[in-house]
mmCIF file of C-alpha atoms and ligand atoms in Angstrom:
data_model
loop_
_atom_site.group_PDB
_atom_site.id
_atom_site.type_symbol
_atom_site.label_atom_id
_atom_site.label_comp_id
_atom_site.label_asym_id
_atom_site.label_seq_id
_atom_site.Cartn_x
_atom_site.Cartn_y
_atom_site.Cartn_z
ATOM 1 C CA UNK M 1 20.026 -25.362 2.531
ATOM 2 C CA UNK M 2 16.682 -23.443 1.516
ATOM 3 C CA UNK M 3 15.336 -21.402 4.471
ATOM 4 C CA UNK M 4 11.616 -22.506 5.217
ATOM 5 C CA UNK M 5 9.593 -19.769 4.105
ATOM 6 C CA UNK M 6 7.636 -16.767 6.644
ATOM 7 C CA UNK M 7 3.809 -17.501 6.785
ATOM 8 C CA UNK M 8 1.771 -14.493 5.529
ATOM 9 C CA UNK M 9 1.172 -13.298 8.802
ATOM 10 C CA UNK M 10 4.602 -13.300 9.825
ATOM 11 C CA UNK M 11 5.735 -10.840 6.688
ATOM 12 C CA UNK M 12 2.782 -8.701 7.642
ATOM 13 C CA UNK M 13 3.748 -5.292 9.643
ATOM 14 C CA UNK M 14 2.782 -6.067 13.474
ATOM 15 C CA UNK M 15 0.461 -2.907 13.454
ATOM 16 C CA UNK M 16 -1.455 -3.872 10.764
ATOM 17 C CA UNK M 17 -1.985 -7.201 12.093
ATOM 18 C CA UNK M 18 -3.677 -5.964 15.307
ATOM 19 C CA UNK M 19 -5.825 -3.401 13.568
ATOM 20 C CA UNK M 20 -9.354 -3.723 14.187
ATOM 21 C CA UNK M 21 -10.925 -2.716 10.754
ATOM 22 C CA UNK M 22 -13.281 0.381 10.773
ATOM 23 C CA UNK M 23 -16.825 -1.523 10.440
ATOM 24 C CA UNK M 24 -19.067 1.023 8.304
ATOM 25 C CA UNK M 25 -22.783 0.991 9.327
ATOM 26 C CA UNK M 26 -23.595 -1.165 6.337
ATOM 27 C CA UNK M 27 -21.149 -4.007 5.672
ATOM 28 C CA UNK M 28 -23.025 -6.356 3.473
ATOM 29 C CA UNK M 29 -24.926 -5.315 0.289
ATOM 30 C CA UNK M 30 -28.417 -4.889 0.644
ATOM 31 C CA UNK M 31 -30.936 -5.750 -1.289
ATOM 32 C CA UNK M 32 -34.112 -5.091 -0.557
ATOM 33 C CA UNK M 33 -36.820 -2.383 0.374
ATOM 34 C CA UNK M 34 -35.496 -1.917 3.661
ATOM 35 C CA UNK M 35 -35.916 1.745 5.462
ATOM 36 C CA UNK M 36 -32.020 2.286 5.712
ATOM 37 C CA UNK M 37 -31.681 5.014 9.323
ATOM 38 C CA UNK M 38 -28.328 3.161 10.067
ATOM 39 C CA UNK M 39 -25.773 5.135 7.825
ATOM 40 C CA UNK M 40 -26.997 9.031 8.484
ATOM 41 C CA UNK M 41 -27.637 9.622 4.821
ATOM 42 C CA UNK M 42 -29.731 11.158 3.104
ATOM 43 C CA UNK M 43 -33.336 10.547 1.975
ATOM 44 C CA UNK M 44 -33.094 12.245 -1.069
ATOM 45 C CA UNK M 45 -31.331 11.005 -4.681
ATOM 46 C CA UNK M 46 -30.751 14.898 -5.775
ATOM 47 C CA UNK M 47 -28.795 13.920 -8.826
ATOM 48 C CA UNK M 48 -30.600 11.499 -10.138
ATOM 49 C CA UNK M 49 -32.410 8.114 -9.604
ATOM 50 C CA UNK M 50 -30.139 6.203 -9.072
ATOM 51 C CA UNK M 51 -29.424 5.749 -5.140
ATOM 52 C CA UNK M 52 -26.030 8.331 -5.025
ATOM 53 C CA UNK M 53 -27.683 9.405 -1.526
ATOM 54 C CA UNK M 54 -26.210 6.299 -0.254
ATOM 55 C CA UNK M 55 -22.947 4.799 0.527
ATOM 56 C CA UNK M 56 -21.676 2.083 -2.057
ATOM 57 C CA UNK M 57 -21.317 -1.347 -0.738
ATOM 58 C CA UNK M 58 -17.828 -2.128 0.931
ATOM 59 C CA UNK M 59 -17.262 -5.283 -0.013
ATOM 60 C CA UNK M 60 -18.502 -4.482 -4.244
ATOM 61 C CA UNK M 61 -20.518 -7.883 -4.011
ATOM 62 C CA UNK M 62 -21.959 -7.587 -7.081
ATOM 63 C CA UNK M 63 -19.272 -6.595 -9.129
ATOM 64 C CA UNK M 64 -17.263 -9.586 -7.540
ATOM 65 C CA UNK M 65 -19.717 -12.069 -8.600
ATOM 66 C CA UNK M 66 -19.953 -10.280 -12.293
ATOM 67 C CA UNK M 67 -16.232 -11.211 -12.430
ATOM 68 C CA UNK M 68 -16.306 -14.547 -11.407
ATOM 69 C CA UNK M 69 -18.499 -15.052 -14.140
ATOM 70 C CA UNK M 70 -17.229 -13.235 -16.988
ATOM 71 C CA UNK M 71 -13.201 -13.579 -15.974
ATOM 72 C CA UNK M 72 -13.775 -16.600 -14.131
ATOM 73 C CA UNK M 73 -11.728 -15.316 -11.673
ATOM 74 C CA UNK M 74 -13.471 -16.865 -7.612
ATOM 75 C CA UNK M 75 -14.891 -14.146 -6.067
ATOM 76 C CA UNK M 76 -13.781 -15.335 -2.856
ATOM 77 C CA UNK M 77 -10.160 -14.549 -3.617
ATOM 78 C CA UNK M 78 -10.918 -10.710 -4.798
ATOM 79 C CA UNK M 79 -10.313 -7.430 -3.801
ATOM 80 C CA UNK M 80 -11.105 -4.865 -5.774
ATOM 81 C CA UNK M 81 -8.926 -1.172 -5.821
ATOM 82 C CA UNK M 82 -9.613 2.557 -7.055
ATOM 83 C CA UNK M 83 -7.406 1.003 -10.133
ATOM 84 C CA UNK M 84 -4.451 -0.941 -9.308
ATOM 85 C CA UNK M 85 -2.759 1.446 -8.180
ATOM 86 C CA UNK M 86 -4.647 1.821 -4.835
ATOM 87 C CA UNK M 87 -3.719 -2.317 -4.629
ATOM 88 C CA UNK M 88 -0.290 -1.536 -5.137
ATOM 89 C CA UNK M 89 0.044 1.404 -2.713
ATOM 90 C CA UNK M 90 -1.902 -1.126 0.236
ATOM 91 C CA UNK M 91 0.804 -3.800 -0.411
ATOM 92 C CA UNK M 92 2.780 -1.095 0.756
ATOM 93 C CA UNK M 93 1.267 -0.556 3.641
ATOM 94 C CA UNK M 94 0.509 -3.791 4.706
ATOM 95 C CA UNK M 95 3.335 -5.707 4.401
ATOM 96 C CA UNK M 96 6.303 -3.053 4.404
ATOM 97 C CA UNK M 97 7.129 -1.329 8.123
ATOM 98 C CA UNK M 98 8.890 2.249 6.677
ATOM 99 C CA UNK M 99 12.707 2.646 7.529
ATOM 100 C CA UNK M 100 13.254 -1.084 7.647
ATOM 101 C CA UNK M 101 11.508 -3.623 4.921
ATOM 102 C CA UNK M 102 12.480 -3.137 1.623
ATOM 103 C CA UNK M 103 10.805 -4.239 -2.471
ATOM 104 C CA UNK M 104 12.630 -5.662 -5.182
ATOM 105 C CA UNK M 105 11.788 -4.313 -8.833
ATOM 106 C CA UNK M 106 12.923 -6.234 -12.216
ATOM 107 C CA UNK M 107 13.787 -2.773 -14.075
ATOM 108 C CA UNK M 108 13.030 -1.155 -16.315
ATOM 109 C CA UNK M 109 9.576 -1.425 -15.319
ATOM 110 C CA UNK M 110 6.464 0.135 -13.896
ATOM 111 C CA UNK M 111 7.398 3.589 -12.607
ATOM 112 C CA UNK M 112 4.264 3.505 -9.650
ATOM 113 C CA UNK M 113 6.119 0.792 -8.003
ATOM 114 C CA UNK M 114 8.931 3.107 -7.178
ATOM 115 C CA UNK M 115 6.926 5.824 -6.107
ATOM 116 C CA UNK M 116 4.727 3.820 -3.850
ATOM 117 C CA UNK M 117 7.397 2.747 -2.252
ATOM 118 C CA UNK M 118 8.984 5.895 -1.643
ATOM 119 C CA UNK M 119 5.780 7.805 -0.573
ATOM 120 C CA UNK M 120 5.659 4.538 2.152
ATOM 121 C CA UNK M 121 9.501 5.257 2.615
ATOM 122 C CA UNK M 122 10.714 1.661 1.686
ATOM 123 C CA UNK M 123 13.922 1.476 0.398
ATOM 124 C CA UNK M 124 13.919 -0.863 -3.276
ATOM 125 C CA UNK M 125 16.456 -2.672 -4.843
ATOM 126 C CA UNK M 126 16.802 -3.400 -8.643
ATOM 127 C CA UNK M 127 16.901 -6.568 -10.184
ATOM 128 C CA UNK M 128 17.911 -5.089 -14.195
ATOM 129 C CA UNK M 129 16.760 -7.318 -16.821
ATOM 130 C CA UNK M 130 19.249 -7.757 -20.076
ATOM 131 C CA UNK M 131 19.458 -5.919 -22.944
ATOM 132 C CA UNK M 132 16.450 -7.111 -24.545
ATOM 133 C CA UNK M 133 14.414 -7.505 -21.444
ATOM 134 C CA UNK M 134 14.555 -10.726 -20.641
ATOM 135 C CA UNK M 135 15.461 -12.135 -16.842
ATOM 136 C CA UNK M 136 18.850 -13.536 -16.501
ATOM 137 C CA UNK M 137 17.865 -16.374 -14.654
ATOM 138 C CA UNK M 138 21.532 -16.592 -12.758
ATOM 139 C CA UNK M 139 21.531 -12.782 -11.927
ATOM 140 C CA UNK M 140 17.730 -13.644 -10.837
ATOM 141 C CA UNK M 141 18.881 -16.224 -7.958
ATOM 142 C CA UNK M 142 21.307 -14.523 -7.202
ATOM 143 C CA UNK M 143 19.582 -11.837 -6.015
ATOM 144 C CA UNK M 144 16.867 -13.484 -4.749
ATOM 145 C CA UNK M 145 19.525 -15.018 -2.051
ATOM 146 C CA UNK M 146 21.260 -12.024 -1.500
ATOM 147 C CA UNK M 147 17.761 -10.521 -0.733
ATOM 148 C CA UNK M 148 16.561 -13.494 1.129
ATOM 149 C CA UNK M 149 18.918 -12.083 4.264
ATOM 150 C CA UNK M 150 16.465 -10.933 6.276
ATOM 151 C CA UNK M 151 14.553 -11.473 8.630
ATOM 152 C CA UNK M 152 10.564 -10.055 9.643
ATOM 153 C CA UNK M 153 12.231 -8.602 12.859
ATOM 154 C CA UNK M 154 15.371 -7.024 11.524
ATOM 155 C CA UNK M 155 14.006 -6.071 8.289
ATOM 156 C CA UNK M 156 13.834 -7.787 4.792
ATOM 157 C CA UNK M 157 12.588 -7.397 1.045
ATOM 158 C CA UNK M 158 9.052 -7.741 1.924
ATOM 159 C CA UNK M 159 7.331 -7.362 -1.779
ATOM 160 C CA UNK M 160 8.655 -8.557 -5.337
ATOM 161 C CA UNK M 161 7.236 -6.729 -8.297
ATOM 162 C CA UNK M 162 7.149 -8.575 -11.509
ATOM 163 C CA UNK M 163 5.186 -6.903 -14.094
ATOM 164 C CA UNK M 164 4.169 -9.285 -17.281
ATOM 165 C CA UNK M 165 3.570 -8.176 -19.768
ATOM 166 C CA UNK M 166 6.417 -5.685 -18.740
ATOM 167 C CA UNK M 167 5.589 -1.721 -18.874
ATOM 168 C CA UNK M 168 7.679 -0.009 -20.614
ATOM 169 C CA UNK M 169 9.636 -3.354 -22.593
ATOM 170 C CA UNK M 170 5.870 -4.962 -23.829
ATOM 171 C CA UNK M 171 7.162 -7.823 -23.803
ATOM 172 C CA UNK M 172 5.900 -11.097 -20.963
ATOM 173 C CA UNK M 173 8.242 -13.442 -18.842
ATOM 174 C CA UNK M 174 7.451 -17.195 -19.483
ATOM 175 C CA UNK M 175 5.551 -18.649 -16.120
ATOM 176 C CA UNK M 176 7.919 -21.363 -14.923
ATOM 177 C CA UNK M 177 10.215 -18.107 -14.387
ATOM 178 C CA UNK M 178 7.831 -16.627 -12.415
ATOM 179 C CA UNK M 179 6.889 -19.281 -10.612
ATOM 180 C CA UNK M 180 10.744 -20.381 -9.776
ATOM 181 C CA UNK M 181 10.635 -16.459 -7.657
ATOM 182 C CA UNK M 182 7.615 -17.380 -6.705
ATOM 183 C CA UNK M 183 9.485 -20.222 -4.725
ATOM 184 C CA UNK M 184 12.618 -18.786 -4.273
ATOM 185 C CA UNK M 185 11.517 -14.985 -2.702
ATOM 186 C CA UNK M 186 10.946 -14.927 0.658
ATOM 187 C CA UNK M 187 8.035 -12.264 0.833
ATOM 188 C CA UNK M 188 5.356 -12.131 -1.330
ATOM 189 C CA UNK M 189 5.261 -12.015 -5.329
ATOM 190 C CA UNK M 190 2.883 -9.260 -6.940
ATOM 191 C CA UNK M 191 2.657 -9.886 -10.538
ATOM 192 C CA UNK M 192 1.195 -7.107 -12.344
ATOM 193 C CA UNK M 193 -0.712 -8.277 -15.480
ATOM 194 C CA UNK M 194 -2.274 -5.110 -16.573
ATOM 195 C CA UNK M 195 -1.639 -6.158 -19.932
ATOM 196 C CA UNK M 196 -2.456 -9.341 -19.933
ATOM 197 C CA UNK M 197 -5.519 -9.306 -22.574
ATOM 198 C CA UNK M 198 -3.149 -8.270 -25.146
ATOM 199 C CA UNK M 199 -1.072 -11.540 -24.643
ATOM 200 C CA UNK M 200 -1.335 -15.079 -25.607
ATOM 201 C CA UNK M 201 0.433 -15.960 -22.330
ATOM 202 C CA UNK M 202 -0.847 -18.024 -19.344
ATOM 203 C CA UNK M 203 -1.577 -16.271 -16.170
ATOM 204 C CA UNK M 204 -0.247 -16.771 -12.782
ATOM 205 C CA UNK M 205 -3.586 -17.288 -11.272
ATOM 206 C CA UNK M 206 -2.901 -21.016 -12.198
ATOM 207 C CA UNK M 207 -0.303 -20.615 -9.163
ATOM 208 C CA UNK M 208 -2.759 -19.408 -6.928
ATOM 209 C CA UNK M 209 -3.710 -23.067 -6.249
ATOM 210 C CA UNK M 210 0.076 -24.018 -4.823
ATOM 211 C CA UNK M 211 1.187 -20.580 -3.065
ATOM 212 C CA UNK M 212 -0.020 -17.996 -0.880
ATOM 213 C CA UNK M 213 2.515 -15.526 -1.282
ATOM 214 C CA UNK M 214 1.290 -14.460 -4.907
ATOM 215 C CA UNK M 215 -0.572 -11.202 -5.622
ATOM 216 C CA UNK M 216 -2.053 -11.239 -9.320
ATOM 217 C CA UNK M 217 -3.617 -7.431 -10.455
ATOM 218 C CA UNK M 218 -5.740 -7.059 -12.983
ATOM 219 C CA UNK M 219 -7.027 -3.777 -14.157
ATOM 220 C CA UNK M 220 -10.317 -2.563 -16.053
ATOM 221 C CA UNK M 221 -7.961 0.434 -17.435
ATOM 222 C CA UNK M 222 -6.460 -0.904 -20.484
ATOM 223 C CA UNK M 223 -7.848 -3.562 -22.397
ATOM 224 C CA UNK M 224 -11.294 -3.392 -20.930
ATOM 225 C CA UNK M 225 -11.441 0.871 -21.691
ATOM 226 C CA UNK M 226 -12.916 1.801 -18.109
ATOM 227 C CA UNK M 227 -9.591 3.796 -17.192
ATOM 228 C CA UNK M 228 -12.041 6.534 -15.996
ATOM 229 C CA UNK M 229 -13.601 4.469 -13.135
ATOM 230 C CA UNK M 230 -10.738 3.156 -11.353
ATOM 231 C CA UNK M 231 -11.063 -0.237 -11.011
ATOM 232 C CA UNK M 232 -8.341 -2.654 -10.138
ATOM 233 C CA UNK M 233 -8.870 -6.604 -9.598
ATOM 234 C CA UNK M 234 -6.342 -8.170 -6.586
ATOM 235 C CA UNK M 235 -6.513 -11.836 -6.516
ATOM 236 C CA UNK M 236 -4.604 -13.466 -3.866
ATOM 237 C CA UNK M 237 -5.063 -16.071 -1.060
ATOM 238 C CA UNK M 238 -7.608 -15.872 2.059
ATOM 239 C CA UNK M 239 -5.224 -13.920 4.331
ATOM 240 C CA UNK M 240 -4.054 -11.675 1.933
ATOM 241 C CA UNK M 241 -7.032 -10.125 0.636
ATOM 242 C CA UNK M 242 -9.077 -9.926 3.977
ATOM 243 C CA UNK M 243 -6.112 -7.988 5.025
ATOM 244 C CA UNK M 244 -6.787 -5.931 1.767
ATOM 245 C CA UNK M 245 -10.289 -5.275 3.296
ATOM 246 C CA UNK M 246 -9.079 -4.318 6.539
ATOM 247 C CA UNK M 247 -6.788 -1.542 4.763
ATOM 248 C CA UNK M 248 -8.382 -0.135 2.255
ATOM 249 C CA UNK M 249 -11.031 2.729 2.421
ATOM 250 C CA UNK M 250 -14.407 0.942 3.697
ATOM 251 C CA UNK M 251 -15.914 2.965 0.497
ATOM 252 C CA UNK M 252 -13.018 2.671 -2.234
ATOM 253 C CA UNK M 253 -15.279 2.487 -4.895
ATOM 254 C CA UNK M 254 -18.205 4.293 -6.097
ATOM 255 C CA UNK M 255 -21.103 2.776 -6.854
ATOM 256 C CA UNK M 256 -21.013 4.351 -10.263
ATOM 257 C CA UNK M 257 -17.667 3.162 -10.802
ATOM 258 C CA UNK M 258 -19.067 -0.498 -9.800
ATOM 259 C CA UNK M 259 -21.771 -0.024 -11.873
ATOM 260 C CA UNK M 260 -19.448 0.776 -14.598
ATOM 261 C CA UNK M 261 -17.205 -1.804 -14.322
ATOM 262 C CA UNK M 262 -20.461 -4.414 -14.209
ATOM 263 C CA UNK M 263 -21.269 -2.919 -17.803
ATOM 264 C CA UNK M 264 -18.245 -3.494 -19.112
ATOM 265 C CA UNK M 265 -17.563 -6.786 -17.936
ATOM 266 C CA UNK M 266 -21.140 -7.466 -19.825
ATOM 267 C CA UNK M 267 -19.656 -6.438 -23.074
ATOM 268 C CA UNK M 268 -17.200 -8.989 -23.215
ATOM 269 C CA UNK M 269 -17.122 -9.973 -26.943
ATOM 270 C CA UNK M 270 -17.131 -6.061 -28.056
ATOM 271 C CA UNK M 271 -14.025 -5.394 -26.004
ATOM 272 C CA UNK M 272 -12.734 -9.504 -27.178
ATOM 273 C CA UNK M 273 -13.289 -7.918 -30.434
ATOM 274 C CA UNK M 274 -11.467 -4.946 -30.060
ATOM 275 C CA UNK M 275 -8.303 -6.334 -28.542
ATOM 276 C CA UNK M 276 -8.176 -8.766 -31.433
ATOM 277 C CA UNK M 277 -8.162 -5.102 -33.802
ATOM 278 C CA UNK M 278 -5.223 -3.603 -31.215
ATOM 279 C CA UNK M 279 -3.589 -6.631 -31.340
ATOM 280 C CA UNK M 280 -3.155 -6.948 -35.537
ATOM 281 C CA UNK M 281 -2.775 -2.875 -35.489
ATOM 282 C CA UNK M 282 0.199 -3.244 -33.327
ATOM 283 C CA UNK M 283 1.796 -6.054 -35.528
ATOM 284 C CA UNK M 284 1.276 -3.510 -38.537
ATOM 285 C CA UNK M 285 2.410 -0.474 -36.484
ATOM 286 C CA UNK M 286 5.705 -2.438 -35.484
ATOM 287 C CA UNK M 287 5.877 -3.285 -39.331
ATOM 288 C CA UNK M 288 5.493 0.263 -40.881
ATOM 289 C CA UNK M 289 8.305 1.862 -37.892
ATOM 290 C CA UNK M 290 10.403 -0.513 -38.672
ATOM 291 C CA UNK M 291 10.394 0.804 -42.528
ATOM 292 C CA UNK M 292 11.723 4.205 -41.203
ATOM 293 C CA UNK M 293 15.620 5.570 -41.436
ATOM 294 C CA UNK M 294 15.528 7.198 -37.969
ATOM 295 C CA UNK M 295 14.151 4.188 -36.108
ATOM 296 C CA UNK M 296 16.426 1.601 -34.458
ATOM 297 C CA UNK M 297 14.726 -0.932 -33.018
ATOM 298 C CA UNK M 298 11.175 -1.791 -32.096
ATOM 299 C CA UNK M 299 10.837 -4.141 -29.161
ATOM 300 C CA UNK M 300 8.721 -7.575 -29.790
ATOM 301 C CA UNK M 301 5.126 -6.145 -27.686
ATOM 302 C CA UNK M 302 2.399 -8.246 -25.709
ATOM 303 C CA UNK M 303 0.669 -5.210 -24.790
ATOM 304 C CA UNK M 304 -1.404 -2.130 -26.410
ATOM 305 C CA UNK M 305 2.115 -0.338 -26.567
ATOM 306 C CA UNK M 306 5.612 -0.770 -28.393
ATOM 307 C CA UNK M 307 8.684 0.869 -27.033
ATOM 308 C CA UNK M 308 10.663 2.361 -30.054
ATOM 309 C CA UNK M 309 14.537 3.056 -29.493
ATOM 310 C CA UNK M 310 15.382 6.308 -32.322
ATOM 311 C CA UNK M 311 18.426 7.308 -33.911
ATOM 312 C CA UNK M 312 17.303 10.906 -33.966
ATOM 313 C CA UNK M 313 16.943 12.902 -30.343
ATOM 314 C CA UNK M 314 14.012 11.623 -28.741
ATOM 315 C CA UNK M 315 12.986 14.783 -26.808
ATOM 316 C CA UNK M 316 13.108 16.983 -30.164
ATOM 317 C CA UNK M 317 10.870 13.764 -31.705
ATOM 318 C CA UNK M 318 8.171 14.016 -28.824
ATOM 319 C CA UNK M 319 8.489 17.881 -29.383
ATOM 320 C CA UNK M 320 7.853 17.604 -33.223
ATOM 321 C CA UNK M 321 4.943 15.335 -32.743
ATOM 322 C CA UNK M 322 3.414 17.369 -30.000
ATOM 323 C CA UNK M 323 3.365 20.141 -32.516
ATOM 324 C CA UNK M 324 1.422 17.962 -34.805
ATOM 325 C CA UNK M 325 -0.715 17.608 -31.418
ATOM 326 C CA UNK M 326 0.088 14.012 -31.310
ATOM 327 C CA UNK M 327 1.544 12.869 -28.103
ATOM 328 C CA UNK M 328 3.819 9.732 -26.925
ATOM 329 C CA UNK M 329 6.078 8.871 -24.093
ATOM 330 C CA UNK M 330 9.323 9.453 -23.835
ATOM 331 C CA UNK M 331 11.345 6.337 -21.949
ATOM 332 C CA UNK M 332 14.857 7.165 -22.686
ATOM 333 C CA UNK M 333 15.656 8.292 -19.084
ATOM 334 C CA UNK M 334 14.870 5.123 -18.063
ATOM 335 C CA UNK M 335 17.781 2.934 -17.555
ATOM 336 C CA UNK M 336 17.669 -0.007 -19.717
ATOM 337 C CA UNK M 337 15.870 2.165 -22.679
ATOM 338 C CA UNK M 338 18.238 4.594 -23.970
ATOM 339 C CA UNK M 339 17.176 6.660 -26.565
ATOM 340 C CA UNK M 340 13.398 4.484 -26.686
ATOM 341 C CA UNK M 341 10.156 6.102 -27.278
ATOM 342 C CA UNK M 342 6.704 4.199 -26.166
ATOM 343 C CA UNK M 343 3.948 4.510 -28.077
ATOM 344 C CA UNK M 344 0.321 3.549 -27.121
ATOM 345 C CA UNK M 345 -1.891 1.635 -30.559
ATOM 346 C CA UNK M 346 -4.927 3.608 -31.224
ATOM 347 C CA UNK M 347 -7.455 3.295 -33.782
ATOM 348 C CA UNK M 348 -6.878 2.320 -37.198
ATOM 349 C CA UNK M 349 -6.929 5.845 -37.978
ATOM 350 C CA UNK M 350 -5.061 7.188 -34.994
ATOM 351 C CA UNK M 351 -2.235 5.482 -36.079
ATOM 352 C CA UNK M 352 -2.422 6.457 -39.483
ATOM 353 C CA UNK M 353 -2.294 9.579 -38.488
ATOM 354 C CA UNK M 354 0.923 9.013 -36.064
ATOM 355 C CA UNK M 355 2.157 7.263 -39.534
ATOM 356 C CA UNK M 356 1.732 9.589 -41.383
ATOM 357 C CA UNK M 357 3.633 12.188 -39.240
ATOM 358 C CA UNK M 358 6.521 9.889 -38.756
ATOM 359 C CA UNK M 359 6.775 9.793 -42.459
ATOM 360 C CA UNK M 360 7.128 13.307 -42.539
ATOM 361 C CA UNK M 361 9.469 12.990 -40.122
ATOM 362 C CA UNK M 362 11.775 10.227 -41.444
ATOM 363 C CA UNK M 363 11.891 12.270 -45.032
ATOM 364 C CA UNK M 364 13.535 15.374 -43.012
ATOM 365 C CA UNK M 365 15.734 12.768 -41.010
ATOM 366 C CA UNK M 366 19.514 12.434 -42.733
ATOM 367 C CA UNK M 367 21.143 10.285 -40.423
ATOM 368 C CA UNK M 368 22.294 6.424 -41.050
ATOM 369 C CA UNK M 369 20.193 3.675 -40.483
HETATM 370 C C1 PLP F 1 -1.621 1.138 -16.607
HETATM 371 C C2 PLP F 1 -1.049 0.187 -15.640
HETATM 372 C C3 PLP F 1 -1.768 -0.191 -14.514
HETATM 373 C C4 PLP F 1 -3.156 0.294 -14.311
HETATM 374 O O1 PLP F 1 -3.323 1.069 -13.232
HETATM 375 P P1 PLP F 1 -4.797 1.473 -12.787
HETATM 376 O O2 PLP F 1 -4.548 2.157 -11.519
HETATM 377 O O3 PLP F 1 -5.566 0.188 -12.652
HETATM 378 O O4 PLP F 1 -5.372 2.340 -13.854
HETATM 379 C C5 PLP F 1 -1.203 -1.098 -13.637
HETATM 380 N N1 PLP F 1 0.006 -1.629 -13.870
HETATM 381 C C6 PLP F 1 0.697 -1.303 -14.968
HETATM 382 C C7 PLP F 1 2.005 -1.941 -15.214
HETATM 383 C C8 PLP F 1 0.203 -0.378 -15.878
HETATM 384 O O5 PLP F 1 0.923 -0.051 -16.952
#
């Protein structure tokens, strides 16, 4: 028999619950020509003209509304992070007591997962996916139920990570998957789509709608080229992302950063255009390594990235690019991509230029294919 589920506030940690949030002196945006004496800043813009004397709003109303518009993502269901990786570190802290809760992680995948986790000293466990990185649905339940065991007051896997498209594999889990762990976890579902821009999949905001325990993060770093001003996108339900609010840093986000990220979001069909460009340079990227003697495999990608499994020794690969001062990541320490490479798509002519240098490359290389 399925166990009824724990409400939100029930897989929250009891501390966190009772916290009364720090209210700064200015907690909604402003507007006008007021004379602000409430926030013991100063009168003077030093740098420029551009208000940095004063605090940035708290809540980034502006920016909120610029996404609903552009993403069409409701502002009422957003928090926004110094990149996701602030929203990933809070989910952490919100929901996981340290000693006792645990996450679950579909591996290989994000590595910041992990280390959140252990800088908030919760324990994971590892869900691996198969050889080419898709979920065994079987294994998938049955972890889920072996995971399901707990309970908020003994302990239990609070937070499921399930990152699509998947860093470092590229490649995206269909949504009825996701939304069968979804249903089945007991704690709450964070599904990273970083990537998502680069994909032609659906999102799991269309879940939003029929469950509460789903986290969707979103980031400005990737597709939308802001990686510089931190901006992550959290949409979850009402509970959630107050609680988000509560945690966080009252100022998270600098104004310039919001500012930023308001710019972008106004560019849309310049960065539409350019993910269309990534997208067709990966495809001929993935075409031209495949050409080569000393590569074995490259993995079917969503993303801005293919992960690239060698015959040759991967560290003396990254070594002999680095010496052409061309640099990639090397993944084969990973478990799940031995002797892989990933590779980020660049320009038309960055990746000529990694092309080129692979040729060289595969011409010294005297292995077997
Ligand atoms: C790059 C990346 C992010 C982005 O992190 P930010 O902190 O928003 O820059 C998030 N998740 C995954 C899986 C990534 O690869």
């Amino acid at each position: 028999m399925k166990k009824e589920k724990f409400t939100i506030k029930e897989l929250m940690r009891p501390n966190i619950l009772k916290l009364v949030p720090y209210s700064s002196a200015r907690s909604e945006y402003i507007d006008s020509d007021a004379l602000l004496l409430d926030a013991n800043e100063h009168y003077r813009d030093f740098v420029g003209n551009d208000g940095r004397n004063r605090y940035p709003d708290p809540q980034h109303t502006l920016l909120k509304k610029k996404i609903e518009e552009v993403l069409k993502l409701p502002a009422k269901k957003l928090a926004i992070g110094s990149g996701s990786d602030e929203l990933i570190d809070l989910l952490f802290r919100i929901f996981c007591t340290p000693k006792k809760d645990k996450a679950l992680l579909i591996s290989p995948t994000y590595g910041a997962y992990e280390v959140f986790a252990a800088i908030n000293d919760v324990a994971v466990s590892h869900c691996q996916l198969k050889g080419d990185f898709t979920i065994d649905l079987n294994k998938m339940e049955a972890v889920c139920s072996l995971v399901n065991n707990g309970t908020p007051e003994s302990g239990m896997h609070k937070l499921l990570f399930i990152c699509s498209p998947n860093n470092p594999s590229g490649n995206s889990f269909p949504l009825e998957q996701i939304e069968m762990m979804v249903n089945r976890f007991q704690g709450v579902v964070v599904v990273d789509e970083a990537y998502i821009d680069f994909s032609k999949k659906e999102s799991a905001v269309k879940l939003l709608d029929k469950y509460d325990n789903l986290v969707v993060l979103r980031t400005l770093s990737k597709a939308w080229a802001l990686a510089d001003a931190r901006v992550g996108i959290a949409i979850s339900s009402d509970e959630i992302i107050k609680m988000i609010h509560n945690v966080k840093y009252p100022y998270n986000l600098s104004g310039i950063s919001q500012q930023l990220a308001m710019a972008t979001l106004d560019n849309y069909s310049e960065v539409q255009k350019h993910i269309e460009l990534i997208v067709q340079q990966r495809e001929r990227v993935a075409s031209a390594l495949k050409e080569f003697k000393f590569v074995d495999k490259v993995y079917p990608s969503e993303a801005n990235f293919l992960l690239v499994r060698v015959l040759n020794d991967p560290v003396q690969l990254l070594q002999t690019l680095r010496d052409e001062k061309i640099i990639i990541r090397n993944r084969s320490n990973t478990r799940g991509c031995y002797q892989s490479v990933r590779i980020s798509i660049g320009s038309v002519e960055d990746n000529n230029r990694l092309l080129d240098a692979l040729k060289r490359i595969d011409r010294d290389y005297d292995g077997e294919k």
